[in-house]
CSV table of C-alpha atoms in Angstrom, one decimal:
chain,number,residue,atom,x,y,z
A,1,MET,CA,0.0,0.0,0.0
A,2,ALA,CA,1.3,3.4,1.0
A,3,ALA,CA,4.5,2.2,2.5
A,4,GLN,CA,7.5,2.9,0.3
A,5,LYS,CA,11.1,2.2,0.0
A,6,PRO,CA,13.3,5.2,0.2
A,7,ALA,CA,12.9,7.1,-3.1
A,8,HIS,CA,15.8,7.6,-5.4
A,9,ALA,CA,15.1,11.0,-6.7
A,10,PRO,CA,17.0,12.0,-9.9
A,11,THR,CA,20.0,14.0,-9.1
A,12,PRO,CA,20.6,16.1,-12.2
A,13,VAL,CA,23.3,18.1,-10.5
A,14,PRO,CA,25.7,19.9,-12.9
A,15,ASP,CA,29.4,19.5,-12.3
A,16,ARG,CA,30.5,21.0,-9.0
A,17,PRO,CA,27.4,23.1,-8.5
A,18,HIS,CA,27.6,26.3,-6.6
A,19,PRO,CA,25.9,25.7,-3.2
A,20,ASP,CA,23.3,28.4,-3.8
A,21,ALA,CA,22.4,26.9,-7.2
A,22,THR,CA,21.8,23.5,-5.5
A,23,ARG,CA,19.6,25.0,-2.9
A,24,ARG,CA,17.6,26.9,-5.5
A,25,SER,CA,17.2,23.6,-7.4
A,26,GLN,CA,16.1,21.9,-4.3
A,27,ARG,CA,13.5,24.6,-3.6
A,28,SER,CA,12.3,24.4,-7.2
A,29,ARG,CA,12.0,20.7,-7.1
A,30,GLN,CA,10.0,20.8,-3.9
A,31,ALA,CA,7.7,23.5,-5.3
A,32,ILE,CA,7.1,21.4,-8.4
A,33,TYR,CA,6.3,18.3,-6.3
A,34,ASP,CA,3.8,20.3,-4.1
A,35,ALA,CA,2.2,21.8,-7.2
A,36,ALA,CA,1.9,18.5,-9.0
A,37,LEU,CA,0.2,16.8,-6.0
A,38,ALA,CA,-2.1,19.7,-5.3
A,39,LEU,CA,-3.1,20.0,-9.0
A,40,VAL,CA,-3.8,16.3,-9.5
A,41,ALA,CA,-5.9,16.2,-6.3
A,42,GLU,CA,-8.0,19.2,-7.5
A,43,VAL,CA,-8.5,18.5,-11.2
A,44,GLY,CA,-7.6,14.8,-11.7
A,45,TYR,CA,-4.8,13.2,-13.7
A,46,PRO,CA,-6.2,13.9,-17.3
A,47,LYS,CA,-6.5,17.6,-16.7
A,48,THR,CA,-3.1,18.0,-14.9
A,49,THR,CA,-0.5,19.4,-17.3
A,50,ILE,CA,3.2,20.3,-17.2
A,51,GLU,CA,2.2,23.9,-18.0
A,52,GLY,CA,-0.2,23.9,-15.0
A,53,ILE,CA,2.3,22.5,-12.7
A,54,ALA,CA,5.0,25.0,-13.8
A,55,ALA,CA,2.6,27.9,-13.4
A,56,ARG,CA,1.6,26.8,-9.9
A,57,ALA,CA,5.2,26.1,-8.8
A,58,GLY,CA,6.3,29.5,-10.2
A,59,VAL,CA,9.0,27.9,-12.5
A,60,GLY,CA,9.4,27.8,-16.2
A,61,LYS,CA,8.1,24.8,-18.2
A,62,GLN,CA,11.6,24.1,-19.3
A,63,THR,CA,12.8,23.6,-15.7
A,64,ILE,CA,10.3,20.7,-15.5
A,65,TYR,CA,11.2,19.2,-18.9
A,66,ARG,CA,14.9,19.4,-17.9
A,67,TRP,CA,14.3,17.0,-15.0
A,68,TRP,CA,11.4,14.8,-16.0
A,69,ALA,CA,10.2,13.2,-19.2
A,70,SER,CA,6.4,13.5,-18.5
A,71,LYS,CA,3.8,14.5,-16.0
A,72,ALA,CA,3.5,10.8,-15.0
A,73,ASP,CA,7.2,11.0,-14.1
A,74,VAL,CA,6.8,14.2,-12.1
A,75,LEU,CA,3.9,12.8,-10.1
A,76,LEU,CA,5.5,9.5,-9.4
A,77,GLU,CA,8.6,11.3,-8.0
A,78,ALA,CA,6.4,13.6,-6.0
A,79,PHE,CA,4.7,10.6,-4.4
A,80,LEU,CA,8.1,8.9,-3.7
A,81,ASP,CA,9.2,12.2,-2.1
A,82,LEU,CA,6.0,12.4,0.0
A,83,GLY,CA,6.7,8.9,1.3
A,84,GLU,CA,10.3,9.8,2.1
A,85,GLN,CA,9.1,12.9,4.0
A,86,ALA,CA,6.6,10.7,6.0
A,87,VAL,CA,9.5,8.3,6.9
A,88,ARG,CA,11.7,11.3,8.0
A,89,ALA,CA,8.8,12.8,10.0
A,90,ALA,CA,8.5,9.4,11.8
A,91,GLY,CA,12.2,9.7,12.7
A,92,GLU,CA,13.1,6.6,10.8
A,93,ALA,CA,16.1,6.2,8.4
A,94,ALA,CA,14.2,4.2,5.8
A,95,TYR,CA,10.8,2.6,5.5
A,96,ALA,CA,11.0,-1.0,6.7
A,97,ILE,CA,8.9,-3.7,8.3
A,98,PRO,CA,10.2,-4.6,11.7
A,99,ASP,CA,11.3,-8.1,12.5
A,100,THR,CA,10.8,-8.6,16.3
A,101,GLY,CA,10.4,-12.4,15.7
A,102,ASP,CA,6.6,-12.1,16.1
A,103,VAL,CA,5.2,-11.9,12.5
A,104,ALA,CA,1.6,-11.1,13.6
A,105,ALA,CA,2.7,-8.2,15.8
A,106,ASP,CA,5.0,-6.8,13.1
A,107,LEU,CA,2.4,-6.9,10.4
A,108,LYS,CA,-0.1,-5.2,12.6
A,109,VAL,CA,2.3,-2.3,13.3
A,110,VAL,CA,2.8,-1.8,9.6
A,111,LEU,CA,-0.8,-2.1,8.6
A,112,ARG,CA,-1.8,0.4,11.3
A,113,ALA,CA,0.7,2.9,9.9
A,114,THR,CA,-0.7,2.3,6.4
A,115,VAL,CA,-4.2,3.0,7.7
A,116,ASP,CA,-3.0,6.3,9.2
A,117,GLU,CA,-1.3,7.2,6.0
A,118,LEU,CA,-4.4,6.4,3.9
A,119,ARG,CA,-6.4,8.7,6.1
A,120,ASP,CA,-4.0,11.6,5.9
A,121,PRO,CA,-5.6,14.3,3.8
A,122,LYS,CA,-2.2,15.4,2.5
A,123,PHE,CA,-1.8,12.0,1.0
A,124,GLU,CA,-5.4,10.9,0.2
A,125,ALA,CA,-6.6,13.2,-2.6
A,126,PRO,CA,-3.6,12.9,-4.9
A,127,TYR,CA,-3.2,9.2,-4.2
A,128,ARG,CA,-6.8,8.6,-5.1
A,129,ALA,CA,-6.4,10.7,-8.3
A,130,LEU,CA,-3.4,8.6,-9.4
A,131,ALA,CA,-5.1,5.3,-8.4
A,132,ALA,CA,-8.3,6.2,-10.4
A,133,GLU,CA,-6.3,6.9,-13.5
A,134,GLY,CA,-4.4,3.7,-13.1
A,135,VAL,CA,-7.6,1.7,-13.2
A,136,VAL,CA,-8.4,2.9,-16.8
A,137,ASN,CA,-4.9,3.8,-18.0
A,138,GLU,CA,-3.0,0.5,-18.0
A,139,GLN,CA,0.3,2.0,-18.8
A,140,LEU,CA,0.2,4.5,-16.0
A,141,GLY,CA,-1.3,1.8,-13.7
A,142,ARG,CA,1.7,-0.5,-14.4
A,143,GLU,CA,4.2,2.3,-13.8
A,144,PHE,CA,2.5,3.3,-10.6
A,145,VAL,CA,2.6,-0.3,-9.4
A,146,THR,CA,6.2,-0.9,-10.5
A,147,ARG,CA,7.6,2.2,-8.9
A,148,LEU,CA,5.3,2.9,-5.9
A,149,LEU,CA,3.3,-0.1,-4.9
A,150,GLU,CA,5.4,-3.2,-5.7
A,151,PRO,CA,8.5,-2.1,-3.7
A,152,SER,CA,6.2,-1.8,-0.6
A,153,LEU,CA,4.6,-5.2,-1.4
A,154,GLN,CA,8.0,-6.8,-1.7
A,155,LEU,CA,8.8,-5.7,1.8
A,156,HIS,CA,5.7,-7.5,3.0
A,157,ALA,CA,6.8,-10.6,1.0
A,158,ASP,CA,10.3,-10.4,2.6
A,159,ARG,CA,8.8,-10.3,6.0
A,160,LEU,CA,6.7,-13.4,5.2
A,161,ARG,CA,9.9,-15.1,3.9
A,162,ALA,CA,11.6,-14.4,7.2
A,163,ALA,CA,8.6,-15.8,9.0
A,164,GLN,CA,8.9,-18.9,6.9
A,165,ASP,CA,12.5,-19.3,8.0
A,166,ALA,CA,11.3,-18.8,11.6
A,167,GLY,CA,8.6,-21.5,11.2
A,168,GLN,CA,5.7,-19.0,11.6
A,169,VAL,CA,4.5,-19.3,8.0
A,170,ARG,CA,4.1,-22.6,6.2
A,171,PRO,CA,7.0,-23.2,3.8
A,172,GLU,CA,4.7,-24.0,0.8
A,173,ILE,CA,3.0,-20.6,0.9
A,174,ASP,CA,3.9,-18.2,-2.0
A,175,PRO,CA,4.7,-15.0,0.0
A,176,ARG,CA,3.7,-12.7,-2.9
A,177,ILE,CA,0.2,-14.2,-2.8
A,178,GLY,CA,0.1,-14.6,1.0
A,179,LEU,CA,0.6,-10.9,1.6
A,180,GLU,CA,-2.5,-10.1,-0.5
A,181,LEU,CA,-4.7,-11.7,2.2
A,182,PHE,CA,-4.1,-8.8,4.5
A,183,VAL,CA,-3.0,-6.0,2.1
A,184,SER,CA,-5.7,-6.2,-0.5
A,185,PRO,CA,-8.7,-6.1,1.7
A,186,LEU,CA,-7.4,-2.7,3.1
A,187,ALA,CA,-6.7,-1.5,-0.4
A,188,GLN,CA,-10.2,-2.5,-1.7
A,189,ARG,CA,-12.0,-0.9,1.3
A,190,TRP,CA,-10.1,2.3,0.7
A,191,LEU,CA,-10.3,2.4,-3.1
A,192,GLN,CA,-13.9,1.3,-3.5
A,193,HIS,CA,-15.4,2.6,-0.3
A,194,THR,CA,-16.6,-0.9,0.6
A,195,GLY,CA,-16.1,-0.4,4.3
A,196,THR,CA,-14.5,1.6,7.0
A,197,ILE,CA,-10.8,1.2,7.8
A,198,SER,CA,-9.3,1.1,11.3
A,199,HIS,CA,-6.6,-0.4,13.4
A,200,ALA,CA,-9.0,-3.0,14.7
A,201,TYR,CA,-9.9,-4.0,11.2
A,202,THR,CA,-6.3,-4.5,10.0
A,203,ASP,CA,-5.5,-6.4,13.2
A,204,THR,CA,-8.4,-8.7,12.4
A,205,LEU,CA,-7.1,-9.2,8.8
A,206,VAL,CA,-3.7,-10.2,10.1
A,207,ASP,CA,-5.2,-12.7,12.5
A,208,TYR,CA,-7.6,-14.2,9.9
A,209,ALA,CA,-4.8,-14.4,7.3
A,210,LEU,CA,-2.3,-16.2,9.6
A,211,HIS,CA,-4.8,-18.6,11.2
A,212,GLY,CA,-7.3,-19.1,8.4
A,213,LEU,CA,-11.1,-19.1,8.4
A,214,ALA,CA,-11.4,-22.9,8.9
A,215,PRO,CA,-11.2,-24.6,12.3
A,216,ARG,CA,-7.8,-25.7,13.5
B,1,MET,CA,-17.0,-8.5,-7.4
B,2,ALA,CA,-18.7,-9.0,-10.6
B,3,ALA,CA,-21.4,-11.4,-9.5
B,4,GLN,CA,-24.8,-9.8,-9.0
B,5,LYS,CA,-28.1,-10.5,-7.6
B,6,PRO,CA,-30.9,-10.3,-10.2
B,7,ALA,CA,-31.6,-6.7,-11.0
B,8,HIS,CA,-34.9,-5.1,-10.4
B,9,ALA,CA,-35.2,-2.8,-13.3
B,10,PRO,CA,-37.8,-0.1,-13.0
B,11,THR,CA,-41.0,-1.0,-14.7
B,12,PRO,CA,-42.6,2.3,-15.7
B,13,VAL,CA,-45.3,0.6,-17.6
B,14,PRO,CA,-48.5,2.6,-18.2
B,15,ASP,CA,-51.9,1.2,-17.3
B,16,ARG,CA,-52.6,-1.8,-19.5
B,17,PRO,CA,-50.0,-1.1,-22.1
B,18,HIS,CA,-50.5,-2.2,-25.6
B,19,PRO,CA,-48.2,-5.2,-26.2
B,20,ASP,CA,-46.4,-3.3,-29.1
B,21,ALA,CA,-45.8,-0.4,-26.8
B,22,THR,CA,-44.2,-2.6,-24.2
B,23,ARG,CA,-42.0,-4.3,-26.8
B,24,ARG,CA,-40.9,-0.8,-28.1
B,25,SER,CA,-40.1,0.3,-24.5
B,26,GLN,CA,-38.1,-2.9,-24.0
B,27,ARG,CA,-36.2,-2.2,-27.2
B,28,SER,CA,-35.5,1.4,-26.2
B,29,ARG,CA,-34.4,0.4,-22.8
B,30,GLN,CA,-31.9,-2.1,-24.2
B,31,ALA,CA,-30.6,0.4,-26.7
B,32,ILE,CA,-30.1,2.9,-23.9
B,33,TYR,CA,-28.2,0.4,-21.7
B,34,ASP,CA,-26.0,-0.6,-24.7
B,35,ALA,CA,-25.3,3.0,-25.5
B,36,ALA,CA,-24.5,3.9,-21.9
B,37,LEU,CA,-22.0,1.0,-21.4
B,38,ALA,CA,-20.3,1.7,-24.8
B,39,LEU,CA,-20.0,5.4,-24.1
B,40,VAL,CA,-18.6,5.2,-20.6
B,41,ALA,CA,-16.1,2.6,-21.8
B,42,GLU,CA,-15.0,5.0,-24.7
B,43,VAL,CA,-14.9,8.4,-23.0
B,44,GLY,CA,-15.0,7.7,-19.3
B,45,TYR,CA,-17.7,8.6,-16.7
B,46,PRO,CA,-17.1,12.4,-16.5
B,47,LYS,CA,-17.6,12.9,-20.3
B,48,THR,CA,-20.6,10.6,-20.6
B,49,THR,CA,-23.8,12.6,-20.8
B,50,ILE,CA,-27.5,11.8,-21.0
B,51,GLU,CA,-27.5,13.7,-24.3
B,52,GLY,CA,-24.7,11.5,-25.6
B,53,ILE,CA,-26.5,8.3,-24.5
B,54,ALA,CA,-29.7,9.4,-26.1
B,55,ALA,CA,-28.1,10.3,-29.4
B,56,ARG,CA,-26.2,6.9,-29.5
B,57,ALA,CA,-29.3,4.9,-28.6
B,58,GLY,CA,-31.5,6.8,-31.1
B,59,VAL,CA,-34.0,8.0,-28.5
B,60,GLY,CA,-35.1,11.3,-27.2
B,61,LYS,CA,-33.4,12.8,-24.1
B,62,GLN,CA,-36.9,12.9,-22.5
B,63,THR,CA,-37.2,9.1,-22.9
B,64,ILE,CA,-34.2,8.7,-20.6
B,65,TYR,CA,-35.3,11.3,-18.1
B,66,ARG,CA,-38.7,9.6,-17.9
B,67,TRP,CA,-37.1,6.4,-16.7
B,68,TRP,CA,-34.0,7.5,-14.8
B,69,ALA,CA,-33.0,10.4,-12.6
B,70,SER,CA,-29.4,10.7,-13.6
B,71,LYS,CA,-26.6,9.2,-15.8
B,72,ALA,CA,-25.3,7.3,-12.7
B,73,ASP,CA,-28.8,5.7,-12.4
B,74,VAL,CA,-28.8,4.7,-16.1
B,75,LEU,CA,-25.3,3.2,-15.8
B,76,LEU,CA,-26.0,1.3,-12.6
B,77,GLU,CA,-29.2,-0.2,-14.2
B,78,ALA,CA,-27.2,-1.0,-17.3
B,79,PHE,CA,-24.7,-3.0,-15.3
B,80,LEU,CA,-27.4,-4.8,-13.4
B,81,ASP,CA,-28.9,-5.8,-16.7
B,82,LEU,CA,-25.5,-7.0,-18.0
B,83,GLY,CA,-25.2,-9.2,-14.9
B,84,GLU,CA,-28.7,-10.6,-15.5
B,85,GLN,CA,-27.9,-11.3,-19.1
B,86,ALA,CA,-24.7,-13.2,-18.0
B,87,VAL,CA,-26.8,-15.3,-15.6
B,88,ARG,CA,-29.4,-16.1,-18.3
B,89,ALA,CA,-26.6,-16.9,-20.7
B,90,ALA,CA,-25.2,-19.4,-18.2
B,91,GLY,CA,-28.7,-21.0,-18.0
B,92,GLU,CA,-29.2,-20.1,-14.4
B,93,ALA,CA,-32.4,-18.6,-12.8
B,94,ALA,CA,-30.5,-16.2,-10.6
B,95,TYR,CA,-27.0,-15.5,-9.5
B,96,ALA,CA,-26.2,-17.6,-6.5
B,97,ILE,CA,-23.3,-19.3,-4.8
B,98,PRO,CA,-23.7,-23.1,-4.8
B,99,ASP,CA,-23.8,-25.0,-1.5
B,100,THR,CA,-22.6,-28.5,-2.1
B,101,GLY,CA,-21.5,-28.9,1.4
B,102,ASP,CA,-17.8,-28.3,0.4
B,103,VAL,CA,-17.1,-24.6,1.0
B,104,ALA,CA,-13.7,-24.6,-0.6
B,105,ALA,CA,-15.0,-26.2,-3.8
B,106,ASP,CA,-18.0,-23.8,-3.9
B,107,LEU,CA,-15.9,-20.7,-3.5
B,108,LYS,CA,-13.5,-21.8,-6.1
B,109,VAL,CA,-16.3,-22.3,-8.7
B,110,VAL,CA,-17.6,-18.8,-8.0
B,111,LEU,CA,-14.2,-17.1,-8.1
B,112,ARG,CA,-13.3,-18.8,-11.4
B,113,ALA,CA,-16.6,-17.5,-12.8
B,114,THR,CA,-15.7,-14.0,-11.6
B,115,VAL,CA,-12.2,-14.2,-13.2
B,116,ASP,CA,-13.9,-15.1,-16.5
B,117,GLU,CA,-16.3,-12.2,-16.2
B,118,LEU,CA,-13.5,-9.7,-15.3
B,119,ARG,CA,-11.7,-10.8,-18.5
B,120,ASP,CA,-14.8,-10.5,-20.7
B,121,PRO,CA,-14.2,-7.4,-22.9
B,122,LYS,CA,-17.9,-6.6,-23.0
B,123,PHE,CA,-17.8,-6.2,-19.3
B,124,GLU,CA,-14.2,-5.0,-18.6
B,125,ALA,CA,-14.1,-1.5,-20.2
B,126,PRO,CA,-17.3,-0.1,-18.8
B,127,TYR,CA,-16.7,-1.6,-15.4
B,128,ARG,CA,-13.3,-0.1,-15.2
B,129,ALA,CA,-14.6,3.3,-16.1
B,130,LEU,CA,-17.2,3.1,-13.4
B,131,ALA,CA,-14.8,1.8,-10.8
B,132,ALA,CA,-12.2,4.5,-11.6
B,133,GLU,CA,-14.8,7.2,-11.1
B,134,GLY,CA,-15.8,5.6,-7.8
B,135,VAL,CA,-12.3,6.0,-6.5
B,136,VAL,CA,-12.4,9.8,-6.7
B,137,ASN,CA,-16.1,10.4,-6.6
B,138,GLU,CA,-17.2,9.1,-3.2
B,139,GLN,CA,-20.9,9.5,-3.8
B,140,LEU,CA,-20.9,7.5,-7.0
B,141,GLY,CA,-18.5,5.0,-5.4
B,142,ARG,CA,-20.9,4.4,-2.5
B,143,GLU,CA,-23.9,4.0,-4.8
B,144,PHE,CA,-21.9,1.6,-7.0
B,145,VAL,CA,-21.0,-0.4,-3.9
B,146,THR,CA,-24.5,-0.4,-2.4
B,147,ARG,CA,-26.2,-1.5,-5.6
B,148,LEU,CA,-23.7,-3.6,-7.5
B,149,LEU,CA,-20.9,-4.8,-5.3
B,150,GLU,CA,-22.4,-5.3,-1.8
B,151,PRO,CA,-25.3,-7.6,-2.9
B,152,SER,CA,-22.6,-9.9,-4.4
B,153,LEU,CA,-20.4,-9.6,-1.3
B,154,GLN,CA,-23.4,-10.5,0.9
B,155,LEU,CA,-23.8,-13.8,-1.1
B,156,HIS,CA,-20.3,-14.6,-0.2
B,157,ALA,CA,-21.0,-13.7,3.4
B,158,ASP,CA,-24.1,-15.9,3.4
B,159,ARG,CA,-22.0,-18.9,2.0
B,160,LEU,CA,-19.5,-18.4,4.8
B,161,ARG,CA,-22.3,-18.3,7.4
B,162,ALA,CA,-23.6,-21.6,6.0
B,163,ALA,CA,-20.1,-23.0,6.3
B,164,GLN,CA,-20.0,-21.9,10.0
B,165,ASP,CA,-23.2,-23.8,10.6
B,166,ALA,CA,-21.6,-26.8,8.9
B,167,GLY,CA,-18.5,-26.5,11.1
B,168,GLN,CA,-16.2,-25.6,8.1
B,169,VAL,CA,-15.5,-22.0,9.2
B,170,ARG,CA,-14.8,-21.0,12.8
B,171,PRO,CA,-17.8,-19.5,14.6
B,172,GLU,CA,-15.9,-16.4,15.8
B,173,ILE,CA,-15.1,-15.3,12.2
B,174,ASP,CA,-16.9,-12.2,10.9
B,175,PRO,CA,-18.1,-13.4,7.5
B,176,ARG,CA,-18.2,-9.9,6.0
B,177,ILE,CA,-14.4,-9.5,6.8
B,178,GLY,CA,-13.6,-13.2,6.1
B,179,LEU,CA,-14.8,-13.0,2.5
B,180,GLU,CA,-12.4,-10.2,1.8
B,181,LEU,CA,-9.4,-12.5,2.2
B,182,PHE,CA,-10.3,-14.1,-1.2
B,183,VAL,CA,-12.4,-11.5,-2.9
B,184,SER,CA,-10.2,-8.4,-2.3
B,185,PRO,CA,-6.9,-9.8,-3.7
B,186,LEU,CA,-8.7,-10.6,-7.0
B,187,ALA,CA,-10.2,-7.1,-7.0
B,188,GLN,CA,-6.9,-5.4,-6.3
B,189,ARG,CA,-5.0,-7.3,-9.0
B,190,TRP,CA,-7.7,-6.5,-11.5
B,191,LEU,CA,-8.2,-2.8,-10.5
B,192,GLN,CA,-4.6,-1.9,-10.0
B,193,HIS,CA,-2.8,-4.3,-12.4
B,194,THR,CA,-0.7,-5.6,-9.5
B,195,GLY,CA,-0.7,-9.1,-11.0
B,196,THR,CA,-2.2,-11.6,-13.4
B,197,ILE,CA,-5.5,-13.3,-12.6
B,198,SER,CA,-6.3,-16.9,-13.3
B,199,HIS,CA,-8.3,-19.9,-12.0
B,200,ALA,CA,-5.1,-21.3,-10.4
B,201,TYR,CA,-4.6,-17.9,-8.6
B,202,THR,CA,-8.1,-17.8,-7.2
B,203,ASP,CA,-8.0,-21.5,-6.2
B,204,THR,CA,-4.8,-20.6,-4.2
B,205,LEU,CA,-6.5,-17.6,-2.5
B,206,VAL,CA,-9.4,-19.8,-1.3
B,207,ASP,CA,-7.0,-22.4,0.1
B,208,TYR,CA,-4.8,-19.8,1.8
B,209,ALA,CA,-7.9,-18.0,3.3
B,210,LEU,CA,-9.4,-21.1,4.7
B,211,HIS,CA,-6.3,-22.7,6.0
B,212,GLY,CA,-4.2,-19.7,6.9
B,213,LEU,CA,-0.6,-18.8,6.3
B,214,ALA,CA,0.6,-20.2,9.7
B,215,PRO,CA,1.4,-23.9,10.3
B,216,ARG,CA,-1.4,-25.9,11.6
């Protein structure tokens, strides 16, 4: 879901930049990210343009084209940056799933944090706009998945693999499918408004997924 | 997911209609449904208009306004009708989840049918357009859920309740959450292009959901 690996923002730094120039670039970049996220939240993906982002950020169109190939690129980087900011705000070095040895407890912590992020207004409107476009625009959807969603899903798969090594998950389980039992219900409730999301709800998902619906 | 209860289309039949008039109404209604589904698939929900549907169906705008209050209403009825047609084509009286006494087998049958429906081009493009709009348009999303999605989810919940009575699902499980362990992964893969969908995949989901990821 929302959780992301640290972003690797492009670093189009010229040879030995003057410190002021680097700071100016950094300020412009942040203004462009903010403008892109605000605009897509307000008017949706199809009506968001490079021109509109430039005007709102107070930079020239060419500044954007120098750094990114398309509006999809700008938006994806803006989301990666938003994820990095959230990680820094939480005082963490990088987004990760804890491994305390108790897979249920660790997954609950992560899913609770995802619930909080999905409910954060700063995050919700632009993320919905991008997700909606991904439903009908397969190319954008796949890029969105490859760069934003799949890195986070792989962290969940890694945590399930560690649990397999620790004997807490059955060895024959495919971790990439297993994680969907607790990640996808949260995603569907949020995307399709099929139900409320809460910490109690995601705790329940983890328990059901680990222990199954059938009697033991 | 895709599965639906039989639709209850409005029946705005005047007192003792002449049989020809009823047939003409029925033809107009079908033309309107077809036009609405084709148009939303081609141009998306925001650009679909009552005028456009009327023009494409070859009927007057007033004919549509006489039967439906809004384009959302027309589209929702068109989807319900599409679901009914699929049920009739399958030679069934009404959409239902079988109860053979083996909950795993029954859920696998239903999820395989849902996979087939999600891959049917007749269904896919308009359903994606409506789902995408529901992500960013909460009012439409909730109506879409209430009228199309939730009736189908309730059938899954009912089947899990029957399995609880039969001792195949633990009594403390909330069926409305339990069903999400196998329904939501399929929904997310389809909506967000996070993975391929197949009968083998949904069979695996049912097995994982029932038996859990942890060792037994």
